[in-house]
Amino acid sequence: MTSRTVASTRRTKEFQTADRARNSILETLDAEISGVRPMIARSWYRSRAAGVDGSADRGMVDAGRVDEHTLSAAEPHLRKLDEVASDLGGYVSLTAPNGALVHPSFLRADDSFPEGYSLLEESCGSNGEGLALEEGRGVWLAPEEHFREDMRGNWCFGSLVRDPFHNRVRAVVGLTFPETRVFQIDPGSTLLMLEGVSSRIEQDIATRTSSKERALLDEYLTVTRRRGDTPIIAMDGKNSLMNAAATSRLQENDLAIVEGYAKSVMSSGRSTTATVTLSGLGSAELTMTAVQLLGASVGVIVTLRPRGEQRHLHRVVRESVETDSVPESFALTQLRQHVVGASDEFEATLALAARAVEQSRSAVIFGEAGAGKRRLAGAIAGLRGSSVFVDARHRSSSLPLVDEVSQALGANPDTIVIGHADELSQLDGIAIVRAVGAHPTAKVIMTAHRATPTTIRIAEFCGALEIGVAPLRKRREDIPLLAQSMATDFGKTTLSRKMLSALMNADWERNVEQLRSVVINALERSRGGEATMDDLPISFQRVASMGRLSRLEEAEYSELRSALREARGNRRLAASMLQIGRSTLYRRMDFFRSRGLDL
């Protein structure tokens, strides 16, 4: 009997053993699996629990991206590996950290697996890349160890490419050989070779890391050595580093909130602090230190310090936990039914609004356009009884403003609300004070962007309580709550996590008004039960993309567009004008296009 015959007999027995084990778990999820490696048994359990069909391909697709630094470092190594694989009928693949297959131009593509094909175990069952991501290490699978029947003709290997400075996965390198071409193989040695390739890619990433990134890294390491137990995050607008304390204590949306606050430091170059409410830490103080990087670029080191117990969690959580604290007042509870938020800024505003209701006081509400001043004024007025609204900017009557106010007061409302009060003239202010003086029981609520001599005069006469409404960029924790409330009012109650993160990371110049416009537009565009990133208006996606560029990248983007316009789209000429290589030009064009920007 030849050695090949012996090997063939052994492989047949291995397939039969694997078939029996696989059939048992297909019949009963909690079946005992024997005869396969423990790692494979775990993978099969996970695949079965995720509802993967052992005989059919779901064909799930997701948007995946491997960053340009990783692609540049990986190209020479994977080209060589792909040449070797080609001689044996195999393929080299590259997968994004989210499990989506990418097809870089320097690799041959397997036509049976399109770009974006999800190799996560929960999507397609046991495979090299998905198992490597799940186990957090390099893995190999024999043909019979795949969960799906149509994938059982291949030897599969997967190795993680990690960031050389922290534990984040940058990509997964996959290697596949058909058993018909490679009948006998030493999987352990093959995996060792593949992991060597991944290691060399990681070394090249470290070598290619720009001096800008190294400056941020050095500062980050200095701070983390001093405050190892404190959550610390370093950002430069493109990369982020987190220590173990931040990784373990922050939840998914917390990073987007912190990122939003850090953007202002990267834009201004000035260090600052902010108080926020995070899901993982509760009320916390952010100390954001500007770090001067290469050229005009600025990074930021964020230190997060929890402020005692989590007293300012969202009200649903707060109401579900018994405490010894004093129960909320009736006014505060009623106001929560009309306005939405969870941040410290929101809680401070709401407390003042409740005081105005309880003390039956007039109030002047200051804040940026669209921040929610009128909604808060309406909520306060609604709890008092009857009210009349007069807008100093958008007139609904042909009467002079003072006559309109006098006519409104003549109906004896409990409250008169004056919108855009900072646009009142001083003569208007004098007349309004006289009119209000003739109706001493009526209370006045003014909304204004800023204080003026007129608003001050009216507020002093009425004994008004001053209430500030912070812009969304200073209370980013409120954004997902507001967006979800808008979706519920619209009739669709689900917004994807990625979409909420994008909303939290935007600056919202027109505040809640602009947020509502974007969310409603996305809900109208969505077709399924969940609104996703793809449903966001294109105009918002472009603005948000520009907001994620550093000042240096914004300047580069402008120069690149100008060169391409002057060269009438001729890339060779544009590269010459910019004095860079064509390959560099192509990479930078791909970088900006990946952020939704036109060139």
Coordinates of C-alpha atoms in Angstrom, one line a residue:
M1 CA 0.0 0.0 0.0
T2 CA 1.5 3.4 -1.1
S3 CA 1.9 6.3 1.3
R4 CA -0.7 8.2 -0.8
T5 CA -3.2 5.4 -0.3
V6 CA -2.6 5.4 3.4
A7 CA -3.0 9.1 3.6
S8 CA -6.2 8.9 1.5
T9 CA -7.6 6.3 3.9
R10 CA -6.8 8.4 6.9
R11 CA -8.4 11.5 5.3
T12 CA -11.5 9.5 4.5
K13 CA -11.8 8.5 8.2
E14 CA -11.3 12.0 9.3
F15 CA -14.1 13.2 7.1
Q16 CA -16.4 10.5 8.4
T17 CA -15.7 11.4 12.0
A18 CA -16.2 15.1 11.3
D19 CA -19.5 14.3 9.4
R20 CA -20.9 12.4 12.4
A21 CA -19.9 15.3 14.8
R22 CA -21.3 17.9 12.5
N23 CA -24.6 16.1 11.9
S24 CA -25.1 15.7 15.7
I25 CA -24.9 19.5 16.3
L26 CA -27.1 20.2 13.3
E27 CA -29.8 18.0 14.9
T28 CA -29.4 19.2 18.5
L29 CA -27.6 22.5 19.5
D30 CA -26.5 21.1 22.8
A31 CA -25.2 17.8 21.4
E32 CA -21.8 16.6 22.7
I33 CA -19.2 16.9 19.9
S34 CA -16.3 14.4 19.9
G35 CA -13.7 13.5 17.4
V36 CA -12.8 17.1 16.4
R37 CA -10.4 19.7 17.8
P38 CA -11.9 21.7 20.8
M39 CA -11.4 25.0 18.8
I40 CA -13.4 23.6 15.9
A41 CA -16.1 22.3 18.3
R42 CA -16.4 25.8 19.7
S43 CA -16.7 27.3 16.2
W44 CA -19.4 24.9 15.2
Y45 CA -21.4 25.6 18.3
R46 CA -21.1 29.4 17.6
S47 CA -22.1 28.9 13.9
R48 CA -25.1 26.8 14.8
A49 CA -26.2 29.2 17.5
A50 CA -26.0 32.1 14.9
G51 CA -28.4 30.2 12.6
V52 CA -25.8 29.4 9.9
D53 CA -27.2 26.8 7.4
G54 CA -24.8 23.9 6.9
S55 CA -25.8 23.5 3.3
A56 CA -26.6 27.0 2.0
D57 CA -24.7 30.3 1.7
R58 CA -26.3 33.3 3.2
G59 CA -24.2 35.6 1.0
M60 CA -24.1 38.3 3.6
V61 CA -22.2 41.5 2.5
D62 CA -20.9 44.4 4.6
A63 CA -18.8 47.5 3.9
G64 CA -15.2 46.8 5.0
R65 CA -12.0 48.9 4.9
V66 CA -8.3 48.2 5.5
D67 CA -6.5 51.5 6.1
E68 CA -4.0 52.7 3.6
H69 CA -1.0 52.3 5.9
T70 CA -1.7 48.6 6.3
L71 CA -2.3 48.1 2.6
S72 CA 1.0 49.8 1.7
A73 CA 2.9 47.7 4.2
A74 CA 1.2 44.5 3.2
E75 CA 1.5 44.8 -0.6
P76 CA 5.1 43.5 -1.2
H77 CA 4.7 40.6 1.3
L78 CA 1.3 39.5 0.0
R79 CA 2.3 39.8 -3.6
K80 CA 5.0 37.2 -3.0
L81 CA 2.8 35.0 -1.0
D82 CA 0.1 35.2 -3.7
E83 CA 2.6 34.0 -6.4
V84 CA 3.4 30.9 -4.3
A85 CA -0.3 30.2 -3.7
S86 CA -1.1 30.6 -7.4
D87 CA 1.3 27.8 -8.3
L88 CA -0.7 25.5 -6.0
G89 CA -4.1 26.7 -7.2
G90 CA -4.7 28.7 -4.0
Y91 CA -5.5 32.3 -3.0
V92 CA -4.3 34.9 -0.6
S93 CA -7.1 37.1 0.8
L94 CA -7.3 40.2 2.9
T95 CA -10.1 40.9 5.3
A96 CA -11.2 44.0 7.2
P97 CA -11.4 44.0 11.0
N98 CA -15.2 43.7 10.7
G99 CA -14.9 40.4 8.8
A100 CA -15.7 41.9 5.3
L101 CA -13.5 40.7 2.5
V102 CA -11.6 43.4 0.6
H103 CA -10.0 43.0 -2.9
P104 CA -6.9 45.1 -3.1
S105 CA -5.6 45.5 -6.7
F106 CA -2.3 43.6 -5.9
L107 CA -4.1 40.3 -5.1
R108 CA -5.9 37.9 -7.4
A109 CA -9.6 37.7 -6.4
D110 CA -11.5 34.5 -5.9
D111 CA -14.7 35.0 -8.0
S112 CA -16.8 32.9 -5.7
F113 CA -16.3 35.4 -2.8
P114 CA -17.2 39.0 -3.9
E115 CA -15.8 42.1 -2.2
G116 CA -17.5 42.8 1.1
Y117 CA -18.4 39.1 1.6
S118 CA -18.7 38.7 5.3
L119 CA -16.4 36.0 6.7
L120 CA -17.6 36.3 10.3
E121 CA -18.6 33.0 11.8
E122 CA -22.1 34.3 12.4
S123 CA -22.4 35.1 8.7
C124 CA -20.9 32.0 7.0
G125 CA -19.8 29.5 9.6
S126 CA -16.3 28.2 10.4
N127 CA -13.5 29.6 8.1
G128 CA -10.0 30.8 8.6
E129 CA -10.5 34.5 8.8
G130 CA -13.7 34.4 10.9
L131 CA -12.2 31.9 13.3
A132 CA -9.0 33.9 13.7
L133 CA -11.1 37.0 14.6
E134 CA -13.2 35.0 17.0
E135 CA -10.3 33.2 18.7
G136 CA -8.0 36.3 18.6
R137 CA -5.0 34.3 17.1
G138 CA -3.8 32.5 14.0
V139 CA -5.7 29.4 13.0
W140 CA -6.0 26.6 10.4
L141 CA -8.9 24.4 9.3
A142 CA -8.7 21.2 7.5
P143 CA -11.3 20.7 4.7
E144 CA -13.6 18.6 6.9
E145 CA -13.5 21.2 9.7
H146 CA -15.6 23.7 7.8
F147 CA -19.2 24.0 9.0
R148 CA -20.7 24.6 5.6
E149 CA -20.6 21.8 3.0
D150 CA -19.7 24.0 0.1
M151 CA -16.6 25.2 1.9
R152 CA -15.3 21.8 2.8
G153 CA -13.0 21.3 -0.2
N154 CA -10.3 23.7 1.1
W155 CA -7.5 24.0 3.6
C156 CA -7.9 27.4 5.2
F157 CA -5.5 29.5 7.2
G158 CA -6.0 32.9 8.9
S159 CA -3.5 35.2 10.7
L160 CA -4.2 38.6 12.4
V161 CA -2.3 41.7 11.5
R162 CA -2.3 43.8 14.7
D163 CA -1.4 47.5 15.2
P164 CA 2.2 47.5 16.4
F165 CA 1.4 50.1 19.1
H166 CA -1.8 48.7 20.7
N167 CA -3.9 45.6 20.4
R168 CA -6.3 46.7 17.6
V169 CA -6.7 44.3 14.6
R170 CA -5.8 46.1 11.4
A171 CA -6.6 43.2 9.0
V172 CA -6.7 39.4 8.6
V173 CA -4.5 37.6 6.1
G174 CA -6.1 34.5 4.7
L175 CA -4.5 31.6 2.8
T176 CA -6.7 29.0 1.0
F177 CA -5.6 25.8 -0.8
P178 CA -8.0 23.4 -2.6
E179 CA -7.6 19.9 -1.3
T180 CA -7.6 18.6 -4.9
R181 CA -4.3 20.4 -5.5
V182 CA -2.7 20.1 -2.1
F183 CA -3.7 16.7 -0.7
Q184 CA -1.0 16.5 1.9
I185 CA 0.1 19.5 3.9
D186 CA 1.7 20.3 7.3
P187 CA -0.9 22.8 8.6
G188 CA 1.2 23.8 11.6
S189 CA 4.2 24.8 9.5
T190 CA 2.0 26.5 6.9
L191 CA 0.4 28.6 9.7
L192 CA 3.8 29.4 11.1
M193 CA 4.9 30.7 7.7
L194 CA 1.7 32.8 7.4
E195 CA 2.1 34.3 10.8
G196 CA 5.7 35.2 9.9
V197 CA 4.2 37.2 6.9
S198 CA 1.8 39.0 9.3
S199 CA 4.7 39.8 11.6
R200 CA 6.7 41.4 8.8
I201 CA 3.7 43.4 7.8
E202 CA 3.4 44.7 11.4
Q203 CA 7.1 45.6 11.5
D204 CA 6.7 47.5 8.3
I205 CA 3.7 49.4 9.7
A206 CA 5.8 50.4 12.7
T207 CA 8.6 51.6 10.4
R208 CA 6.3 53.5 8.1
T209 CA 4.4 55.2 11.0
S210 CA 4.8 58.9 10.4
S211 CA 6.6 61.2 12.8
K212 CA 3.2 62.8 13.5
E213 CA 1.8 59.5 14.8
R214 CA 5.0 58.8 16.7
A215 CA 4.7 62.2 18.5
L216 CA 1.2 61.3 19.5
L217 CA 2.3 57.8 20.6
D218 CA 5.2 59.1 22.7
E219 CA 2.9 61.6 24.5
Y220 CA 0.3 58.9 25.0
L221 CA 2.8 56.4 26.5
T222 CA 4.1 59.1 28.9
V223 CA 0.6 59.9 30.2
T224 CA -0.4 56.2 30.5
R225 CA 2.7 55.4 32.5
R226 CA 1.8 58.1 35.0
R227 CA -1.9 57.3 35.2
G228 CA -2.2 53.6 34.3
D229 CA -5.5 53.1 36.1
T230 CA -7.2 56.1 34.6
P231 CA -9.0 55.8 31.2
I232 CA -6.9 57.6 28.6
I233 CA -7.5 58.1 24.9
A234 CA -5.1 59.7 22.3
M235 CA -6.5 61.0 19.0
D236 CA -5.2 62.8 15.9
G237 CA -8.4 62.8 13.8
K238 CA -7.5 59.6 12.0
N239 CA -6.0 57.3 14.6
S240 CA -7.0 56.6 18.2
L241 CA -5.2 54.8 21.0
M242 CA -6.8 53.6 24.2
N243 CA -5.3 52.1 27.4
A244 CA -6.8 49.0 29.1
A245 CA -8.8 51.1 31.5
A246 CA -10.6 53.0 28.7
T247 CA -11.2 49.8 26.7
S248 CA -12.7 47.9 29.6
R249 CA -14.9 50.8 31.0
L250 CA -16.1 52.6 27.9
Q251 CA -19.1 51.4 26.0
E252 CA -19.6 51.5 22.2
N253 CA -21.1 55.0 21.9
D254 CA -18.9 56.6 24.5
L255 CA -15.9 56.8 22.2
A256 CA -18.0 58.7 19.6
I257 CA -19.0 61.2 22.3
V258 CA -15.4 61.7 23.4
E259 CA -14.3 62.0 19.8
G260 CA -16.8 64.8 19.2
Y261 CA -15.5 66.8 22.1
A262 CA -11.8 66.1 21.1
K263 CA -12.4 67.5 17.6
S264 CA -12.8 71.0 19.0
V265 CA -9.3 70.8 20.6
M266 CA -7.8 69.5 17.3
S267 CA -9.4 72.4 15.4
S268 CA -8.5 75.2 17.9
G269 CA -5.2 73.8 19.2
R270 CA -6.3 74.8 22.7
S271 CA -6.5 72.5 25.7
T272 CA -9.9 72.4 27.6
T273 CA -12.1 70.4 29.9
A274 CA -15.7 69.2 29.7
T275 CA -18.2 67.4 31.9
V276 CA -20.0 64.6 30.1
T277 CA -22.3 61.6 31.0
L278 CA -21.1 58.3 29.5
S279 CA -22.7 54.9 29.5
G280 CA -19.7 53.2 31.0
L281 CA -18.5 55.8 33.5
G282 CA -21.5 57.9 34.3
S283 CA -20.7 61.5 35.0
A284 CA -17.1 62.2 34.1
E285 CA -14.7 65.0 33.5
L286 CA -12.7 65.1 30.3
T287 CA -9.3 66.8 30.4
M288 CA -8.3 67.3 26.8
T289 CA -4.7 68.3 26.3
A290 CA -3.6 69.6 22.9
V291 CA -0.4 67.9 21.4
Q292 CA 1.5 69.7 18.7
L293 CA 2.3 67.2 15.9
L294 CA 4.0 67.6 12.6
G295 CA 3.4 70.9 10.9
A296 CA 0.1 72.5 11.7
S297 CA -1.5 69.3 12.9
V298 CA -2.8 68.9 16.4
G299 CA -3.6 65.8 18.4
V300 CA -5.2 65.4 21.7
I301 CA -4.8 63.3 24.9
V302 CA -8.0 62.8 26.7
T303 CA -8.0 61.8 30.4
L304 CA -11.4 60.7 31.8
R305 CA -12.1 61.0 35.5
P306 CA -15.4 59.6 36.9
R307 CA -17.2 62.1 39.2
G308 CA -18.2 59.8 42.1
E309 CA -21.2 57.6 41.7
Q310 CA -23.2 57.5 38.5
R311 CA -25.8 59.9 39.7
H312 CA -26.7 61.2 36.3
L313 CA -27.6 58.2 34.3
H314 CA -30.5 58.2 32.0
R315 CA -33.8 58.5 33.8
V316 CA -34.9 55.0 32.9
V317 CA -31.9 53.5 34.7
R318 CA -32.2 56.0 37.6
E319 CA -35.9 55.1 38.2
S320 CA -35.2 51.4 38.1
V321 CA -32.7 51.6 41.0
E322 CA -33.9 52.3 44.6
T323 CA -31.8 55.0 46.3
D324 CA -32.0 57.1 49.4
S325 CA -32.1 60.3 47.4
V326 CA -34.9 62.8 47.5
P327 CA -37.6 62.0 44.9
E328 CA -37.9 64.2 41.9
S329 CA -40.3 67.1 42.1
F330 CA -43.5 67.0 40.2
A331 CA -42.4 69.8 37.9
L332 CA -39.1 68.1 37.0
T333 CA -40.9 64.8 36.3
Q334 CA -43.4 66.6 34.1
L335 CA -40.7 68.5 32.2
R336 CA -39.0 65.2 31.3
Q337 CA -42.1 64.2 29.3
H338 CA -41.5 67.1 27.0
V339 CA -37.8 67.4 26.6
V340 CA -35.1 64.7 26.1
G341 CA -31.6 64.4 27.4
A342 CA -29.2 62.8 29.9
S343 CA -26.1 65.0 30.0
D344 CA -25.0 67.1 33.0
E345 CA -25.7 70.2 30.9
F346 CA -29.2 69.0 30.3
E347 CA -29.8 68.1 33.9
A348 CA -28.6 71.6 35.1
T349 CA -30.9 73.3 32.5
L350 CA -33.9 71.1 33.5
A351 CA -33.4 71.8 37.2
L352 CA -33.6 75.6 36.6
A353 CA -36.6 75.2 34.4
A354 CA -38.3 73.2 37.2
R355 CA -37.5 75.9 39.7
A356 CA -39.1 78.5 37.4
V357 CA -42.3 76.4 37.3
E358 CA -42.3 75.7 41.1
Q359 CA -41.7 79.3 42.0
S360 CA -44.0 80.7 39.2
R361 CA -41.3 82.9 38.0
S362 CA -40.6 84.6 34.7
A363 CA -37.6 83.3 32.8
V364 CA -35.2 84.2 30.0
I365 CA -33.8 81.3 28.1
F366 CA -30.5 81.8 26.3
G367 CA -28.9 79.5 23.7
E368 CA -27.8 79.1 20.1
A369 CA -30.2 78.9 17.2
G370 CA -32.0 75.5 17.1
A371 CA -30.8 74.4 20.6
G372 CA -34.3 73.8 21.9
K373 CA -35.1 77.1 23.6
R374 CA -38.6 77.4 22.3
R375 CA -39.5 73.7 23.2
L376 CA -38.3 74.3 26.7
A377 CA -40.2 77.6 27.0
G378 CA -43.3 75.8 25.7
A379 CA -42.9 73.0 28.3
I380 CA -42.6 75.5 31.2
A381 CA -45.5 77.6 29.9
G382 CA -47.6 74.4 29.4
L383 CA -47.2 73.4 33.1
R384 CA -48.6 76.8 34.2
G385 CA -51.8 76.9 32.2
S386 CA -52.7 79.1 29.3
S387 CA -50.0 80.8 27.2
V388 CA -49.6 83.0 24.2
F389 CA -46.5 83.0 21.9
V390 CA -45.2 86.2 20.2
D391 CA -42.2 86.1 17.8
A392 CA -40.1 89.3 17.5
R393 CA -38.6 88.0 14.3
H394 CA -41.3 86.1 12.4
R395 CA -44.4 88.2 12.8
S396 CA -47.8 86.6 12.5
S397 CA -49.8 89.8 12.7
S398 CA -49.8 93.2 10.9
L399 CA -50.0 94.9 14.3
P400 CA -46.9 96.7 15.7
L401 CA -45.1 94.3 18.0
V402 CA -46.0 96.2 21.2
D403 CA -49.7 96.2 20.2
E404 CA -49.5 92.5 19.6
V405 CA -48.0 91.9 23.0
S406 CA -50.7 94.2 24.6
Q407 CA -53.5 92.3 22.8
A408 CA -52.0 89.0 23.9
L409 CA -51.9 90.1 27.5
G410 CA -55.4 91.4 27.3
A411 CA -56.6 87.7 27.0
N412 CA -55.1 87.2 30.6
P413 CA -52.8 84.3 29.8
D414 CA -50.8 82.7 32.6
T415 CA -47.7 83.1 30.5
I416 CA -46.6 85.1 27.5
V417 CA -43.6 83.7 25.5
I418 CA -41.6 86.1 23.5
G419 CA -39.3 84.5 20.9
H420 CA -36.1 86.0 19.5
A421 CA -36.3 88.6 22.3
D422 CA -32.8 89.8 21.5
E423 CA -34.2 91.4 18.3
L424 CA -36.4 93.8 20.3
S425 CA -35.5 97.5 20.2
Q426 CA -35.0 99.5 23.4
L427 CA -38.3 101.3 22.7
D428 CA -40.0 97.9 22.3
G429 CA -38.6 96.9 25.7
I430 CA -39.9 100.0 27.4
A431 CA -43.4 99.5 26.0
I432 CA -43.4 95.8 26.9
V433 CA -42.4 96.6 30.5
R434 CA -45.4 99.0 30.7
A435 CA -47.7 96.4 29.2
V436 CA -46.6 93.7 31.5
G437 CA -46.8 96.0 34.5
A438 CA -50.5 96.4 33.7
H439 CA -51.0 92.6 34.0
P440 CA -49.1 91.7 37.2
T441 CA -50.3 88.1 37.2
A442 CA -48.9 87.2 33.8
K443 CA -45.4 85.7 33.7
V444 CA -43.0 86.3 30.8
I445 CA -40.7 83.8 29.2
M446 CA -38.2 85.2 26.6
T447 CA -35.9 83.1 24.3
A448 CA -32.8 84.8 22.9
H449 CA -29.4 84.0 21.4
R450 CA -27.7 86.5 23.6
A451 CA -28.4 89.1 26.2
T452 CA -29.1 92.7 25.1
P453 CA -30.0 95.9 27.0
T454 CA -33.6 95.2 26.2
T455 CA -33.7 91.6 27.4
I456 CA -31.9 92.7 30.5
R457 CA -34.4 95.5 31.2
I458 CA -37.4 93.2 30.8
A459 CA -35.8 90.4 32.8
E460 CA -34.9 92.7 35.7
F461 CA -38.5 94.1 35.7
C462 CA -40.0 90.7 35.8
G463 CA -37.5 89.1 38.2
A464 CA -36.8 86.5 35.5
L465 CA -34.7 83.4 36.2
E466 CA -31.9 83.0 33.6
I467 CA -31.7 79.6 32.0
G468 CA -29.0 78.5 29.6
V469 CA -29.5 75.8 26.9
A470 CA -26.1 74.4 25.8
P471 CA -25.5 73.6 22.1
L472 CA -25.4 69.9 21.0
R473 CA -21.6 69.9 20.6
K474 CA -21.4 70.5 24.4
R475 CA -23.9 67.8 25.3
R476 CA -23.2 65.0 22.8
E477 CA -24.6 62.4 25.1
D478 CA -28.1 63.8 24.4
I479 CA -27.8 63.3 20.6
P480 CA -28.7 59.5 20.4
L481 CA -31.6 60.1 22.8
L482 CA -32.9 63.0 20.8
A483 CA -32.4 61.1 17.5
Q484 CA -34.2 58.0 18.8
S485 CA -37.0 60.1 20.1
M486 CA -37.4 61.7 16.7
A487 CA -37.4 58.2 15.1
T488 CA -40.1 57.1 17.5
D489 CA -42.3 60.1 16.7
F490 CA -41.8 59.4 13.0
G491 CA -43.0 55.8 13.5
K492 CA -39.8 54.0 13.0
T493 CA -38.0 53.1 16.3
T494 CA -34.7 51.8 15.2
L495 CA -31.5 53.7 14.2
S496 CA -28.3 51.6 13.6
R497 CA -25.4 51.9 16.0
K498 CA -23.1 53.2 13.3
M499 CA -25.6 55.9 12.3
L500 CA -25.9 57.0 16.0
S501 CA -22.1 57.2 16.3
A502 CA -21.9 59.3 13.1
L503 CA -24.6 61.7 14.5
M504 CA -22.7 62.0 17.8
N505 CA -19.5 62.9 16.0
A506 CA -21.0 65.8 14.0
D507 CA -20.9 69.4 15.1
W508 CA -24.5 70.5 14.4
E509 CA -24.1 74.2 13.7
R510 CA -27.9 74.5 13.8
N511 CA -28.3 72.1 16.7
V512 CA -31.5 70.2 17.3
E513 CA -33.2 71.8 14.3
Q514 CA -30.4 70.5 12.0
L515 CA -30.3 67.1 13.7
R516 CA -34.1 66.7 13.2
S517 CA -33.8 67.5 9.6
V518 CA -31.0 64.9 9.0
V519 CA -32.8 62.2 11.0
I520 CA -36.2 62.6 9.4
N521 CA -34.5 62.7 6.0
A522 CA -32.7 59.4 6.8
L523 CA -35.9 57.8 8.1
E524 CA -37.8 58.8 4.9
R525 CA -35.0 57.3 2.8
S526 CA -34.8 54.0 4.7
R527 CA -36.6 51.0 3.3
G528 CA -36.1 48.4 6.0
G529 CA -36.9 48.4 9.7
E530 CA -33.7 50.2 10.6
A531 CA -32.2 53.4 9.3
T532 CA -28.5 53.0 8.6
M533 CA -25.5 55.1 7.5
D534 CA -26.4 54.6 3.9
D535 CA -29.7 56.4 4.5
L536 CA -28.1 59.6 5.8
P537 CA -28.3 62.5 3.3
I538 CA -25.3 62.7 1.1
S539 CA -24.8 66.4 2.0
F540 CA -24.5 65.4 5.7
Q541 CA -22.1 62.6 4.9
R542 CA -19.8 64.9 3.0
V543 CA -19.9 67.6 5.8
A544 CA -19.2 64.9 8.4
S545 CA -16.3 63.5 6.4
M546 CA -14.7 67.0 6.2
G547 CA -15.2 67.3 9.9
R548 CA -13.0 64.2 10.4
L549 CA -10.1 65.7 8.5
S550 CA -7.2 67.3 10.4
R551 CA -6.2 70.8 9.4
L552 CA -3.2 69.3 7.5
E553 CA -5.5 66.9 5.6
E554 CA -7.9 69.7 4.7
A555 CA -5.0 71.7 3.2
E556 CA -3.9 68.6 1.3
Y557 CA -7.4 67.9 0.0
S558 CA -7.6 71.5 -1.3
E559 CA -4.3 71.2 -3.0
L560 CA -5.2 67.9 -4.5
R561 CA -8.4 69.1 -5.9
S562 CA -6.8 72.3 -7.4
A563 CA -4.1 70.2 -9.1
L564 CA -6.6 67.8 -10.6
R565 CA -8.7 70.7 -11.8
E566 CA -5.8 72.5 -13.3
A567 CA -4.6 69.3 -15.0
R568 CA -8.1 68.6 -16.3
G569 CA -8.2 65.2 -14.6
N570 CA -4.8 64.1 -16.0
R571 CA -3.4 62.2 -13.0
R572 CA 0.2 62.0 -14.3
L573 CA 0.3 65.8 -14.8
A574 CA -1.4 66.4 -11.4
A575 CA 1.2 64.2 -9.6
S576 CA 4.0 66.1 -11.4
M577 CA 2.5 69.4 -10.3
L578 CA 2.3 68.3 -6.7
Q579 CA 5.8 66.7 -7.0
I580 CA 4.7 63.3 -5.7
G581 CA 4.6 59.9 -7.3
R582 CA 1.5 58.6 -9.1
S583 CA 1.1 55.8 -6.7
T584 CA 1.1 58.3 -3.8
L585 CA -1.5 60.4 -5.7
Y586 CA -3.7 57.4 -6.2
R587 CA -3.5 56.4 -2.5
R588 CA -4.4 60.0 -1.4
M589 CA -7.3 60.1 -3.8
D590 CA -8.6 56.8 -2.4
F591 CA -8.2 58.1 1.1
F592 CA -10.4 61.2 0.5
R593 CA -12.9 59.3 -1.6
S594 CA -13.3 56.7 1.2
R595 CA -14.5 59.6 3.3
G596 CA -17.2 60.5 0.7
L597 CA -15.3 63.6 -0.7
D598 CA -15.4 64.6 -4.3
L599 CA -12.2 65.1 -6.3

